[in-house]
Coordinates of N, CA, C and O in Angstrom, one line a residue:
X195 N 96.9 78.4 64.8 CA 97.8 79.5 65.3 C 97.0 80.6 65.9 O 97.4 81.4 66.7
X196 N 95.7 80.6 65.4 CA 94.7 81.6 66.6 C 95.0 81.6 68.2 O 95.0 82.5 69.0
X197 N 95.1 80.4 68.3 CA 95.4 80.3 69.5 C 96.1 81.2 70.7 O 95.8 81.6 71.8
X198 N 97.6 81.2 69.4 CA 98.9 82.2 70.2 C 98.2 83.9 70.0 O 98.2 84.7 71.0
X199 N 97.6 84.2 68.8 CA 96.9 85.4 69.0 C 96.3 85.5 70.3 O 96.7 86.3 71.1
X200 N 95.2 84.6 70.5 CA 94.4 85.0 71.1 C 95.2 85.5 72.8 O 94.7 86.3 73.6
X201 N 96.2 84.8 72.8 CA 97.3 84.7 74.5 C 98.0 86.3 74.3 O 98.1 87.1 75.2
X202 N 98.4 86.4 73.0 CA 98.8 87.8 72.4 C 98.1 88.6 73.7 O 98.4 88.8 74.9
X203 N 96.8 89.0 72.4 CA 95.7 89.7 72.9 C 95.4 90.0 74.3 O 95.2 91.2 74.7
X204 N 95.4 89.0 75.0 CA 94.8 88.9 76.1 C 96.6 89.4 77.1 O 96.6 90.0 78.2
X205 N 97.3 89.3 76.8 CA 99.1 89.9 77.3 C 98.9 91.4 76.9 O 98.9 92.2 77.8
X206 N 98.7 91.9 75.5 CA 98.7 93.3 75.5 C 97.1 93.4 76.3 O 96.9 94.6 76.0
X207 N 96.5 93.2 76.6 CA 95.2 93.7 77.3 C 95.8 93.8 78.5 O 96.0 95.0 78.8
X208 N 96.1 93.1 79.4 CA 97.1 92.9 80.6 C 97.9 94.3 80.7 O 97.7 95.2 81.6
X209 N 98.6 94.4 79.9 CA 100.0 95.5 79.9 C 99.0 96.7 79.8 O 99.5 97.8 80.1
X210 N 97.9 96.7 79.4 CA 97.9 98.4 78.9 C 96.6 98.6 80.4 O 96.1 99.7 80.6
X211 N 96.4 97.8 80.8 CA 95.8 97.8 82.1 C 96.8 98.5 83.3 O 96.7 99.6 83.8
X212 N 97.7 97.5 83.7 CA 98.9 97.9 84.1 C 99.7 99.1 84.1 O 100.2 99.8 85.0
X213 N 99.8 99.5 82.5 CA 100.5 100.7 82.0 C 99.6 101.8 82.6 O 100.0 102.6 83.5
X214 N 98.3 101.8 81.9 CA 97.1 103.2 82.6 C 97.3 103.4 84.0 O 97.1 104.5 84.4
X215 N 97.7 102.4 84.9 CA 97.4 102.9 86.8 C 98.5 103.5 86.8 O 98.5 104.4 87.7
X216 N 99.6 103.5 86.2 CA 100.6 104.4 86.7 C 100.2 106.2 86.4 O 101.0 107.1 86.6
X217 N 99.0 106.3 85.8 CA 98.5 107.7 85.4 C 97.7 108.1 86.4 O 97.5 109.3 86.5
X218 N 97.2 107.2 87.3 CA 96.0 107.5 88.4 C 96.8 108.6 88.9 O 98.0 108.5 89.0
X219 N 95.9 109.9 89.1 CA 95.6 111.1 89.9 C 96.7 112.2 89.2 O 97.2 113.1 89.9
X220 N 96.7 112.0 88.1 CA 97.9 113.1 86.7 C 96.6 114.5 86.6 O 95.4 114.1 86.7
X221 N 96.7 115.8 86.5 CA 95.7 116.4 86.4 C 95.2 116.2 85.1 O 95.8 115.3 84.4
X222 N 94.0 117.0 84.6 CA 93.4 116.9 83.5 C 94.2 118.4 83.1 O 94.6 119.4 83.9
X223 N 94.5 118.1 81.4 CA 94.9 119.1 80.8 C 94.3 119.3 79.4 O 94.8 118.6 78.5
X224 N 93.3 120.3 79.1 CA 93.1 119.9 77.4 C 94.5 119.5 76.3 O 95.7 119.7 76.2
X225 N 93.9 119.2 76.0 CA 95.2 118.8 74.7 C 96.3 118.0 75.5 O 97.4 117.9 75.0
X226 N 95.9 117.6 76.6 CA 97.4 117.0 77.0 C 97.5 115.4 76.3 O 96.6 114.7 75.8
X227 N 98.7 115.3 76.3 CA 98.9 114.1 76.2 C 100.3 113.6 76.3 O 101.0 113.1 75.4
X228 N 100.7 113.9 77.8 CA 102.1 113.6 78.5 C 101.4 113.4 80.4 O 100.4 113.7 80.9
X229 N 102.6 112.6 80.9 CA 102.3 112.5 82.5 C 102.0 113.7 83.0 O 101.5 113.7 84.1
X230 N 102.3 115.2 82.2 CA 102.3 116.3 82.8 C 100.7 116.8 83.4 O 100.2 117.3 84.5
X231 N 100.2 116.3 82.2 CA 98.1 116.3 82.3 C 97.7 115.8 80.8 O 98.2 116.1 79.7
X232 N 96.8 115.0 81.0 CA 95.9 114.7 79.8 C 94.8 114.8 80.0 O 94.1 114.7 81.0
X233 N 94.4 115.1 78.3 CA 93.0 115.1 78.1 C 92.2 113.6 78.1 O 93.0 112.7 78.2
X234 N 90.8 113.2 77.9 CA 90.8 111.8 77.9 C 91.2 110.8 76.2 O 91.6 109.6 76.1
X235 N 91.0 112.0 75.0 CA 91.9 111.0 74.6 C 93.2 111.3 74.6 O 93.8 110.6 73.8
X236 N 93.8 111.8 75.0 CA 95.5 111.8 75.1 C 96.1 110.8 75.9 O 97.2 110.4 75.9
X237 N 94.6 110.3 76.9 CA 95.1 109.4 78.0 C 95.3 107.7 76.9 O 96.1 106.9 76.6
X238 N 94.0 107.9 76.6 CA 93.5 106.5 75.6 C 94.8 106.3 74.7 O 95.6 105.4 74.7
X239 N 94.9 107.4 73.9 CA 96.0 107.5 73.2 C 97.0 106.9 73.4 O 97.4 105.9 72.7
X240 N 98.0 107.7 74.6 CA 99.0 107.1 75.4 C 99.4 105.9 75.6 O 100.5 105.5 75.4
X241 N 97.9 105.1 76.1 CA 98.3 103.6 76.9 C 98.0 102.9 75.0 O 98.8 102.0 74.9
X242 N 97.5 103.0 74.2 CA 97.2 102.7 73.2 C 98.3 102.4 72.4 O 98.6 101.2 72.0
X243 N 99.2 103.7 72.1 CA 100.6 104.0 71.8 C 101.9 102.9 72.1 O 102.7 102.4 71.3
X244 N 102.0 102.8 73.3 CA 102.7 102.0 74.8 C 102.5 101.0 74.1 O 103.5 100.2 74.0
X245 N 101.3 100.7 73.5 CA 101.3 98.5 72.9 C 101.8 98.7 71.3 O 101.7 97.7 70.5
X246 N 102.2 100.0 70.8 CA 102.1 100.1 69.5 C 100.7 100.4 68.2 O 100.9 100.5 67.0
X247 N 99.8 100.5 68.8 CA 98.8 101.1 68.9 C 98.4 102.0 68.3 O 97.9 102.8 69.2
X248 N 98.4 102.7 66.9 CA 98.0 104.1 66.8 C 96.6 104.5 66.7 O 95.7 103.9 66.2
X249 N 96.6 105.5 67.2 CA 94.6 106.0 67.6 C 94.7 107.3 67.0 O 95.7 108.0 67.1
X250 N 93.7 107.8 66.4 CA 93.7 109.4 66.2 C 93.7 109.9 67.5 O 93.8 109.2 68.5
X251 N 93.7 111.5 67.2 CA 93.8 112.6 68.7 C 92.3 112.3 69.2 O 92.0 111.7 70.2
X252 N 91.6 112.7 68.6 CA 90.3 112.8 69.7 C 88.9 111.9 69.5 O 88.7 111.5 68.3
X253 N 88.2 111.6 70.3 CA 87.0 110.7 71.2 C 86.6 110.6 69.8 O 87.3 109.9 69.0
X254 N 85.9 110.9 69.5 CA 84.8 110.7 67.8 C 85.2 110.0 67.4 O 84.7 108.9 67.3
X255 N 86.7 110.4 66.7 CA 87.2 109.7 65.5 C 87.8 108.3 65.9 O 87.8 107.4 65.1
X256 N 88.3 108.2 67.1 CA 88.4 107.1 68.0 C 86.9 105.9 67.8 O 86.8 104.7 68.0
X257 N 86.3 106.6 67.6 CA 85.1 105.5 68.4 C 84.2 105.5 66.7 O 83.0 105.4 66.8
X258 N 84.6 105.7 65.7 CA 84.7 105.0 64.3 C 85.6 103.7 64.1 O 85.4 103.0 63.1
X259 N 86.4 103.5 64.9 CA 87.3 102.4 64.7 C 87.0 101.1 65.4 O 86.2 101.1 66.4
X260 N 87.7 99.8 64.7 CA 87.3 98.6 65.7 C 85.7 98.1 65.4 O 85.2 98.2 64.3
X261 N 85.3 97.7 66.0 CA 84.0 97.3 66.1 C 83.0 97.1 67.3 O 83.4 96.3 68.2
X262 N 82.3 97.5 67.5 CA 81.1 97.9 68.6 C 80.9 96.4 69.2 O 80.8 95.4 68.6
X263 N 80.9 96.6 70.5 CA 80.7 95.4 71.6 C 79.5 96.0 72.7 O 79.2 97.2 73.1
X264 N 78.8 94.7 72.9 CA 78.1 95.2 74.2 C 78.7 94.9 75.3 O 79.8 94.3 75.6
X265 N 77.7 95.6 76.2 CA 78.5 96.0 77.6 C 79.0 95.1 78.4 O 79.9 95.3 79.2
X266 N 78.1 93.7 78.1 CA 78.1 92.3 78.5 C 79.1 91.3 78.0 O 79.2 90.1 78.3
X267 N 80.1 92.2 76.9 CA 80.9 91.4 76.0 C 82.3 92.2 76.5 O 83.3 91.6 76.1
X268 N 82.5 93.0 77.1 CA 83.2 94.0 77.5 C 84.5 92.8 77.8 O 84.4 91.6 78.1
X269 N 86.0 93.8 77.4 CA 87.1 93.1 77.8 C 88.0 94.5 78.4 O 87.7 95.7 78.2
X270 N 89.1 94.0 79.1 CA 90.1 95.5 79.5 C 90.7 95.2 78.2 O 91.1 94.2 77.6
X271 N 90.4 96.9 77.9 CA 91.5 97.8 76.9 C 90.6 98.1 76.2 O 91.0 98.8 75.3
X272 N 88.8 97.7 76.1 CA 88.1 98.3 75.0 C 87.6 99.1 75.4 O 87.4 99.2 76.6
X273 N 87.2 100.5 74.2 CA 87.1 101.9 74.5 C 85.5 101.8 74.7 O 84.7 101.1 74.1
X274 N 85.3 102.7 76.0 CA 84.0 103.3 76.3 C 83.8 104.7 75.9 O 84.7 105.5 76.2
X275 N 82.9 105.3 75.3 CA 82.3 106.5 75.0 C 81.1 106.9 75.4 O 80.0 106.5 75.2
X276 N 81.7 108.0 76.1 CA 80.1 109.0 76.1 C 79.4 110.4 76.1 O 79.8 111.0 77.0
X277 N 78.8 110.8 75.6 CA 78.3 111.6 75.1 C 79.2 112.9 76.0 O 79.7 112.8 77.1
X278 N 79.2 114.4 75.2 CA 79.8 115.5 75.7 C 78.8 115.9 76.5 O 77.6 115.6 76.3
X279 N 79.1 116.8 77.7 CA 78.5 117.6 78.7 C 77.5 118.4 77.9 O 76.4 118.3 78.3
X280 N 77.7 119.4 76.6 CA 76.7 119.8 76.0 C 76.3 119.5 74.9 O 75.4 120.0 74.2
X281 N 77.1 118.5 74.6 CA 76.5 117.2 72.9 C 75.9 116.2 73.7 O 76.8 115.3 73.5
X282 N 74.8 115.5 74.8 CA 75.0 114.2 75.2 C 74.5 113.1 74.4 O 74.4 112.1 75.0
X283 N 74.2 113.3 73.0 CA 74.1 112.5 72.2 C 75.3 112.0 70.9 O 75.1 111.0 70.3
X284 N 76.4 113.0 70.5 CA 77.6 113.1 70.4 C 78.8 112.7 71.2 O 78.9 113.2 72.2
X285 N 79.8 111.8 70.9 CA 80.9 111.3 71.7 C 81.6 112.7 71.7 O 81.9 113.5 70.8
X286 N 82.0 112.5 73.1 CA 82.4 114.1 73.6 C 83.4 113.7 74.9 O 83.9 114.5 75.6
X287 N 83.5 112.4 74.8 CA 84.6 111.5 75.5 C 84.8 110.4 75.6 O 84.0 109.6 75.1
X288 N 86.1 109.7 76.3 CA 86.4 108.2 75.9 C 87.2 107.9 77.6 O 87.8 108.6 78.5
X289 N 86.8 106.7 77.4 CA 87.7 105.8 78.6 C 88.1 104.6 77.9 O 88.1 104.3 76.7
X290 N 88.7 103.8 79.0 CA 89.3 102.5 78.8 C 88.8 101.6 80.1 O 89.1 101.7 81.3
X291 N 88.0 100.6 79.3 CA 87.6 99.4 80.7 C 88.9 99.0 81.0 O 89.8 99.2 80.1
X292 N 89.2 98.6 82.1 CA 90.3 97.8 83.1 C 89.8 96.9 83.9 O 90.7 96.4 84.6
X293 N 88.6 96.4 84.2 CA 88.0 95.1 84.8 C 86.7 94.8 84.4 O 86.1 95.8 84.0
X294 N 86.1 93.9 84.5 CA 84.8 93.5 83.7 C 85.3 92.7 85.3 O 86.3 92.2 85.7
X295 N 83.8 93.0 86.1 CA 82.8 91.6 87.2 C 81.3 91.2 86.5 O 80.2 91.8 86.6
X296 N 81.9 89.8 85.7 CA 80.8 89.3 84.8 C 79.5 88.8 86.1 O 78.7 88.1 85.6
X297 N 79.3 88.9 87.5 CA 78.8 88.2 88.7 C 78.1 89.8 88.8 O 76.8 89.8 88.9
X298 N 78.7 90.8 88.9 CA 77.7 92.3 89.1 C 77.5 93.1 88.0 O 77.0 94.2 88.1
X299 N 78.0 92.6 87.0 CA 77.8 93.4 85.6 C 78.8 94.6 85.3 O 79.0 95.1 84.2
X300 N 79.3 95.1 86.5 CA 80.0 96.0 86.6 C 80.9 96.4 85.7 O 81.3 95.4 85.0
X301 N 81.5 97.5 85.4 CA 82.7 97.4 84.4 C 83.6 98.6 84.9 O 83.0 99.7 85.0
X302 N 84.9 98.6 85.1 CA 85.7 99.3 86.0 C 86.7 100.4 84.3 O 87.6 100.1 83.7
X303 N 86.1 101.4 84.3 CA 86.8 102.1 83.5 C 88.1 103.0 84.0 O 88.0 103.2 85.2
X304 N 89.2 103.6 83.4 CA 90.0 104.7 83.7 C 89.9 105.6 82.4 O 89.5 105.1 81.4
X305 N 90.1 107.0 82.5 CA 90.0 108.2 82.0 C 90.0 108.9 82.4 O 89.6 108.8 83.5
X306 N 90.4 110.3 82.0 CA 91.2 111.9 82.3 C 89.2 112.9 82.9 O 88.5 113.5 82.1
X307 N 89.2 112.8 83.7 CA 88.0 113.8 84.0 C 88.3 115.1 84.1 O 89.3 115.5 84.7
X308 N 87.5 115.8 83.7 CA 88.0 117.0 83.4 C 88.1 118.2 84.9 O 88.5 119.4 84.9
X309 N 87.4 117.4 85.9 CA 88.1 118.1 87.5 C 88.4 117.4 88.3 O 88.7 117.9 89.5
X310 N 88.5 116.0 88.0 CA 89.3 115.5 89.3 C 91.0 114.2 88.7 O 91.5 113.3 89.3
X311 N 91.3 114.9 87.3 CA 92.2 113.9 86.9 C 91.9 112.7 86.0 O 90.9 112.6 85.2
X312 N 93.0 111.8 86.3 CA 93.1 111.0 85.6 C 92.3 109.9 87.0 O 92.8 109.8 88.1
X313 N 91.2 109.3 86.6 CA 90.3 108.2 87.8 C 89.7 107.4 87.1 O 89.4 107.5 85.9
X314 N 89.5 106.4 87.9 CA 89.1 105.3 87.7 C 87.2 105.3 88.1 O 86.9 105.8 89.2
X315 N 86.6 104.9 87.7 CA 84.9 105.1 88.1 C 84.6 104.0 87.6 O 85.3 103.5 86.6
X316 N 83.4 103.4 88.2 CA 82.3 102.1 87.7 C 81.2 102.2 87.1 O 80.2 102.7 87.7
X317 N 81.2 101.7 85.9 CA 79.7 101.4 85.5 C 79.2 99.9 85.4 O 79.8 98.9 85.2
X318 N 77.7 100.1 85.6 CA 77.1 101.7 85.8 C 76.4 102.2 86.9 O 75.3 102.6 87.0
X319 N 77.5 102.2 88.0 CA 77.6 102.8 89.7 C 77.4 104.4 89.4 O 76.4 105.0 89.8
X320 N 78.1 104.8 89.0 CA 78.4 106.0 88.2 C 77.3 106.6 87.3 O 77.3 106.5 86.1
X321 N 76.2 107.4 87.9 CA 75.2 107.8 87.3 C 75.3 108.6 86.0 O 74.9 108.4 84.8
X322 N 76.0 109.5 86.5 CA 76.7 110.9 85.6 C 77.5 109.9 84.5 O 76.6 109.7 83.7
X323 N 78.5 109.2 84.3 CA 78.5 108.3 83.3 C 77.6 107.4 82.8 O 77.3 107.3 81.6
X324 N 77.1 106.7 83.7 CA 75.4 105.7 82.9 C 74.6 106.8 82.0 O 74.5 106.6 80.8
X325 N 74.3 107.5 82.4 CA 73.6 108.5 81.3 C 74.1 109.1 80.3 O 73.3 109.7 79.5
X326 N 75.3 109.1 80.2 CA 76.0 109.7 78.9 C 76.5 108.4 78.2 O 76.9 108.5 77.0
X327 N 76.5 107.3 78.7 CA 77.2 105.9 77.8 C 76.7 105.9 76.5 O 75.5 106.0 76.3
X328 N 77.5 105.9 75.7 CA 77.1 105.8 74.1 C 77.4 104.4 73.0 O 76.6 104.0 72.1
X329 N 78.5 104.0 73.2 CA 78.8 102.5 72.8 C 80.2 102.0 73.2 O 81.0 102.8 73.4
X330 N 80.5 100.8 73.4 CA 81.7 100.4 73.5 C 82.3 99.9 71.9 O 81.6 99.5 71.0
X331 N 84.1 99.9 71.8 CA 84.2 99.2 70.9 C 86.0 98.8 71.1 O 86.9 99.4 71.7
X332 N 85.8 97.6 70.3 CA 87.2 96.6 70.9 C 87.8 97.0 69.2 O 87.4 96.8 68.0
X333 N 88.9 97.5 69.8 CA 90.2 97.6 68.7 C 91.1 96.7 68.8 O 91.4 96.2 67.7
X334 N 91.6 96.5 69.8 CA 92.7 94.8 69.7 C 92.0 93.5 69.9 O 91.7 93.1 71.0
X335 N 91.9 92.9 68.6 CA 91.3 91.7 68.6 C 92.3 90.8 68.3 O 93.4 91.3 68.0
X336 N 92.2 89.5 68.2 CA 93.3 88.4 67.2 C 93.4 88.4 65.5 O 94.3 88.0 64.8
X337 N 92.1 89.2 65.0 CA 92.3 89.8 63.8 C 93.1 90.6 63.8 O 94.2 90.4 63.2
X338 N 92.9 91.8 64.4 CA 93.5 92.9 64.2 C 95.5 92.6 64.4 O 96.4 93.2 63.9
X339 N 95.6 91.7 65.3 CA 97.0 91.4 65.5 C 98.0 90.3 64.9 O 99.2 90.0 65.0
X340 N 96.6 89.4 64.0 CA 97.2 88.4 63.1 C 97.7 89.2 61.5 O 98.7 88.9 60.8
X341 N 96.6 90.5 61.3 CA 96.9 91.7 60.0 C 98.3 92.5 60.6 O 99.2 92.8 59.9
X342 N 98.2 92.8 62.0 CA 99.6 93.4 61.9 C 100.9 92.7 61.6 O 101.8 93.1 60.9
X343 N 100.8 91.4 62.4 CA 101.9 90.2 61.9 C 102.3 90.0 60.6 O 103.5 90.0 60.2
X344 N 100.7 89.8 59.4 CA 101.0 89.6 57.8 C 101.6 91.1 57.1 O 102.3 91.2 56.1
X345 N 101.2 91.9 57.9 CA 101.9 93.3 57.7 C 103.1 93.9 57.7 O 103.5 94.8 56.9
X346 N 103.9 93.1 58.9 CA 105.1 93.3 59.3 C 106.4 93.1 58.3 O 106.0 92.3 57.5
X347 N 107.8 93.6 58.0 CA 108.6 93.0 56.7 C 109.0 91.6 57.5 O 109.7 90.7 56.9

């Protein structure tokens, strides 16, 4: 029955791909976490939410959860973190991959920047992100949605 998880999985990975573009070009708002403006985790949050998903409010405590992937293992919907503008060794923000090109290594993230919105950027095309990258980690796995199943009444 792993199987149907795993189709699960890979359906909400789909949808919350989907769900995030309809945010492209929303302004940045601290604390937001409505179409009005978001912060980047209000964004994470959001599309997170949308699958049933609960995530704490902000990047740190986010990026304690799940389990750490490399960049090479990357799937859409697992969280990217990277260090703050004046912590760059502290998670000081978060995104969401939305395409993995396993042929250029590339990885197509979306997230709320804090002056040009809610955008989509590549790593690691994207210098100013390659240098703050801190770890990736995958929260919806077929574990995690076979425990919510046994969980369910």
């Amino acid at each position: 029955n792993e199987r149907s998880f795993k189709a699960t999985t890979q359906g909400k990975r789909e949808a919350m791909v989907r769900f995030s573009k309809q945010f492209l070009g929303i302004p940045y708002l601290w604390g937001g976490m409505s179409p009005k403006g978001f912060d980047c985790s209000g964004l994470v949050r959001t599309i997170y939410q949308h699958q049933g998903v609960g995530l704490p409010r902000n990047a740190s405590q986010m990026a304690r959860l799940g389990r750490e992937v490399k960049t090479e293992e990357m799937q859409p919907g697992d969280l990217m973190f990277f260090g703050g503008r004046s912590t760059p060794k502290r998670v000081g923000h978060v995104g969401m991959c939305i395409e993995v090109n396993k042929k250029t290594n590339q990885i197509k993230f979306i997230h709320a920047s804090t002056k040009r919105g809610v955008v989509i950027n590549t790593y690691p095309d994207d210098n100013y992100y390659y240098t703050r990258f801190l770890c990736a980690r995958r929260i919806i796995t077929e574990k995690s949605l076979m425990e919510e199943v046994s969980t369910t009444p």
